[in-house]
Short mmCIF file of C-alpha atoms in Angstrom, two decimals:
data_model
loop_
_atom_site.label_atom_id
_atom_site.label_comp_id
_atom_site.label_asym_id
_atom_site.label_seq_id
_atom_site.Cartn_x
_atom_site.Cartn_y
_atom_site.Cartn_z
CA MET Y 16 47.51 45.46 25.71
CA VAL Y 17 49.41 42.52 24.18
CA ALA Y 18 47.86 40.14 26.77
CA ILE Y 19 44.36 41.32 25.86
CA ASN Y 20 44.99 40.61 22.15
CA ARG Y 21 46.23 37.11 22.98
CA GLN Y 22 43.10 36.36 24.98
CA GLN Y 23 40.91 37.58 22.14
CA ALA Y 24 42.81 35.46 19.60
CA GLY Y 25 42.40 32.39 21.80
CA PHE Y 26 38.71 33.08 22.32
CA THR Y 27 38.21 33.32 18.54
CA LEU Y 28 39.84 29.90 18.06
CA ILE Y 29 37.48 28.37 20.66
CA GLU Y 30 34.50 29.93 18.86
CA VAL Y 31 35.65 28.41 15.57
CA LEU Y 32 36.03 24.96 17.16
CA VAL Y 33 32.57 25.17 18.76
CA ALA Y 34 31.09 26.30 15.44
CA LEU Y 35 32.75 23.35 13.67
CA ILE Y 36 31.39 20.89 16.24
CA VAL Y 37 27.87 22.34 15.91
CA PHE Y 38 28.17 22.20 12.11
CA LEU Y 39 29.34 18.56 12.19
CA ILE Y 40 26.50 17.51 14.50
CA GLY Y 41 24.00 19.19 12.17
CA PHE Y 42 25.61 17.62 9.11
CA LEU Y 43 25.43 14.15 10.70
CA GLY Y 44 21.76 14.73 11.46
CA VAL Y 45 21.05 15.71 7.86
CA ALA Y 46 22.99 12.67 6.58
CA SER Y 47 21.04 10.36 8.92
CA LEU Y 48 17.74 11.90 7.81
CA SER Y 49 18.72 11.49 4.15
CA MET Y 50 19.60 7.83 4.70
CA ARG Y 51 16.26 7.15 6.41
CA ALA Y 52 14.44 8.92 3.58
CA ASN Y 53 16.25 6.72 1.03
CA GLN Y 54 15.27 3.58 2.97
CA ALA Y 55 11.64 4.70 3.12
CA GLU Y 56 11.66 5.49 -0.59
CA PHE Y 57 13.11 2.07 -1.44
CA GLU Y 58 10.55 0.34 0.80
CA SER Y 59 7.77 2.27 -0.96
CA TYR Y 60 9.22 1.30 -4.36
CA GLN Y 61 9.23 -2.39 -3.38
CA ARG Y 62 5.61 -2.17 -2.20
CA ALA Y 63 4.61 -0.56 -5.50
CA GLN Y 64 6.35 -3.34 -7.44
CA ALA Y 65 4.59 -5.98 -5.33
CA LEU Y 66 1.22 -4.39 -6.12
CA VAL Y 67 2.04 -4.38 -9.85
CA LEU Y 68 2.98 -8.08 -9.74
CA ILE Y 69 -0.14 -9.04 -7.77
CA ASP Y 70 -2.39 -7.08 -10.12
CA ASP Y 71 -0.69 -8.63 -13.16
CA ILE Y 72 -1.31 -12.25 -12.16
CA ALA Y 73 -4.80 -11.43 -10.82
CA GLN Y 74 -5.82 -9.99 -14.20
CA LYS Y 75 -4.37 -13.02 -15.99
CA LEU Y 76 -6.23 -15.37 -13.67
CA ARG Y 77 -9.51 -13.53 -14.25
CA ALA Y 78 -8.97 -13.59 -18.01
CA ASN Y 79 -8.42 -17.36 -17.92
CA GLN Y 80 -10.97 -18.42 -15.29
CA ASP Y 81 -11.68 -21.74 -16.96
CA ALA Y 82 -8.16 -22.83 -15.98
CA ALA Y 83 -8.16 -21.12 -12.57
CA SER Y 84 -7.10 -24.33 -10.84
CA CYS Y 85 -3.86 -24.31 -12.85
CA TYR Y 86 -2.83 -21.05 -11.17
CA TYR Y 87 -2.97 -22.43 -7.64
CA SER Y 88 -2.09 -26.08 -8.26
CA TYR Y 89 1.27 -25.46 -9.93
CA THR Y 90 4.29 -27.55 -8.99
CA ALA Y 91 7.41 -25.62 -8.02
CA ASN Y 92 10.72 -26.77 -6.61
CA GLY Y 93 10.74 -24.06 -3.93
CA SER Y 94 8.60 -24.08 -0.82
CA SER Y 95 8.40 -22.39 2.56
CA GLY Y 96 6.65 -24.76 4.90
CA THR Y 97 3.61 -26.13 3.09
CA VAL Y 98 3.33 -23.31 0.53
CA SER Y 99 5.05 -23.62 -2.86
CA TYR Y 100 6.39 -20.35 -4.21
CA LEU Y 101 7.61 -18.95 -7.50
CA GLY Y 102 10.39 -16.42 -7.88
CA VAL Y 103 13.87 -16.29 -6.39
CA GLY Y 104 15.28 -19.78 -5.87
CA SER Y 105 12.35 -21.59 -7.49
CA THR Y 106 11.10 -22.65 -10.90
CA ILE Y 107 7.94 -24.29 -12.21
CA SER Y 108 8.33 -27.98 -12.82
CA GLY Y 109 5.75 -29.38 -15.21
CA SER Y 110 2.78 -27.69 -16.75
CA CYS Y 111 -0.99 -27.58 -16.46
CA THR Y 112 -2.78 -30.36 -18.31
CA ALA Y 113 -6.11 -30.23 -20.04
CA SER Y 114 -8.97 -31.97 -18.21
CA GLY Y 115 -12.65 -31.31 -17.70
CA SER Y 116 -13.39 -27.67 -18.54
CA ILE Y 117 -9.68 -26.92 -18.98
CA THR Y 118 -8.87 -27.01 -22.68
CA THR Y 119 -5.39 -27.41 -24.15
CA ASP Y 120 -5.32 -23.69 -24.99
CA THR Y 121 -6.38 -22.48 -21.54
CA ALA Y 122 -3.92 -24.88 -19.88
CA ALA Y 123 -1.09 -23.61 -22.08
CA MET Y 124 -2.09 -20.01 -21.33
CA ALA Y 125 -2.05 -20.67 -17.56
CA THR Y 126 1.39 -22.32 -17.77
CA ALA Y 127 2.75 -19.40 -19.81
CA ASP Y 128 1.23 -16.89 -17.35
CA LEU Y 129 2.87 -18.61 -14.37
CA GLN Y 130 6.24 -18.86 -16.12
CA ASP Y 131 6.05 -15.18 -17.03
CA TRP Y 132 5.12 -14.23 -13.45
CA ALA Y 133 7.97 -16.34 -12.07
CA GLY Y 134 10.35 -14.51 -14.41
CA GLN Y 135 9.04 -11.12 -13.26
CA LEU Y 136 9.53 -12.13 -9.62
CA GLN Y 137 13.11 -13.12 -10.46
CA GLY Y 138 13.72 -9.74 -12.08
CA ALA Y 139 13.49 -10.54 -15.79
CA ALA Y 140 12.13 -7.05 -16.51
CA VAL Y 141 14.88 -5.28 -14.56
CA SER Y 142 18.21 -6.67 -15.67
CA ASN Y 143 21.76 -5.66 -16.45
CA ALA Y 144 24.23 -7.18 -18.92
CA SER Y 145 25.18 -10.13 -16.70
CA SER Y 146 22.05 -11.10 -14.72
CA SER Y 147 18.53 -10.27 -13.63
CA VAL Y 148 18.58 -7.99 -10.61
CA GLY Y 149 14.90 -7.58 -9.80
CA ALA Y 150 12.96 -4.69 -8.38
CA MET Y 151 12.58 -6.35 -4.97
CA ILE Y 152 15.03 -8.16 -2.73
CA GLY Y 153 14.31 -11.91 -2.78
CA ALA Y 154 10.86 -11.62 -4.38
CA ARG Y 155 8.65 -14.70 -4.08
CA GLY Y 156 5.03 -15.21 -5.10
CA CYS Y 157 2.46 -17.73 -3.84
CA ILE Y 158 -1.00 -18.53 -5.15
CA THR Y 159 -3.28 -20.63 -2.96
CA GLN Y 160 -6.99 -21.44 -2.90
CA ASP Y 161 -9.52 -21.95 -0.14
CA THR Y 162 -13.26 -21.47 0.38
CA SER Y 163 -12.95 -17.66 0.14
CA GLY Y 164 -11.34 -17.67 -3.29
CA VAL Y 165 -7.79 -17.44 -4.61
CA LEU Y 166 -5.17 -15.74 -2.45
CA ILE Y 167 -2.21 -14.17 -4.26
CA GLN Y 168 0.76 -13.20 -2.09
CA VAL Y 169 4.08 -11.53 -2.92
CA ALA Y 170 6.84 -11.60 -0.30
CA TRP Y 171 10.20 -9.84 -0.24
CA GLN Y 172 12.98 -8.88 2.15
CA ALA Y 173 13.08 -5.41 3.68
CA LYS Y 174 16.20 -3.57 4.77
CA THR Y 175 14.80 -2.58 8.17
CA ALA Y 176 13.06 -4.70 10.78
CA THR Y 177 9.45 -4.08 11.80
CA THR Y 178 6.75 -6.48 13.02
CA ALA Y 179 6.36 -9.92 11.46
CA PRO Y 180 3.48 -10.45 8.99
CA PRO Y 181 0.38 -12.35 10.17
CA ALA Y 182 0.69 -16.14 10.19
CA ALA Y 183 -2.05 -16.42 7.53
CA LEU Y 184 0.30 -14.72 5.05
CA SER Y 185 2.85 -17.53 4.91
CA CYS Y 186 4.48 -16.88 1.54
CA GLY Y 187 8.26 -16.81 2.00
CA ALA Y 188 8.03 -17.67 5.70
CA ASN Y 189 11.42 -18.33 7.33
CA LEU Y 190 13.33 -17.54 4.13
CA TYR Y 191 14.57 -14.06 5.05
CA GLY Y 192 16.30 -14.71 8.36
CA SER Y 193 14.20 -12.98 10.98
CA GLU Y 194 10.49 -12.75 10.19
CA THR Y 195 10.66 -9.04 11.06
CA TYR Y 196 12.44 -8.48 7.72
CA ARG Y 197 9.79 -10.30 5.65
CA ARG Y 198 7.20 -8.14 3.91
CA VAL Y 199 4.07 -9.59 2.31
CA MET Y 200 1.31 -8.05 0.23
CA ALA Y 201 -1.76 -10.11 -0.59
CA ARG Y 202 -4.97 -9.93 -2.57
CA TRP Y 203 -8.05 -12.14 -2.74
CA VAL Y 204 -9.42 -12.93 -6.18
CA GLN Y 205 -12.91 -14.32 -6.62
CA THR Y 206 -13.41 -16.50 -9.66
CA VAL Y 207 -16.88 -16.66 -11.15
CA ASN Y 208 -18.10 -19.15 -13.68
CA LEU Y 209 -19.48 -17.02 -16.52
CA THR Y 210 -20.51 -19.93 -18.70
CA PRO Y 211 -24.24 -19.61 -19.43
CA THR Y 212 -26.46 -22.53 -18.57
CA TYR Y 213 -29.55 -23.24 -20.63
#
């Protein structure tokens, strides 16, 4: 009878160990799932911030269409390939000058808009006591023009690798290590001359 009790006690200890192992495996799965959910939430937050920044400068450009060329012909000290960018690691050098249909006021407004946008990309709106931290990792913005209109791009660095953005979206190219970590959101803006002709 004593031997039977010892076998039962040993069997109970094995059950407890197996239960602990099963519990730990489940706990690790829940922790992994939670971490992936946090990464997805942060990626979604960065995309939402990029949309806000794109919409902000697009509305400013539309409101100041007379000086539209100032928005895509800015001079910045940061560039990735042939595209100048504003944001992390770059500042505007110079300002828009009045010429043709661009008045002194519209030129000053365009310069102020670009400086404000550059500050937002650098995290001026989200800051702590010592520095600007930004809503996105390494946010950079590019404004270019071609026959289709004005293309506004915002690029940032993701925490997980996926596929590289299309070559046409070149803002921030080769600035985030591997291109699979670069994220870009873009929007076309059509400018229309609303000045009446008589």
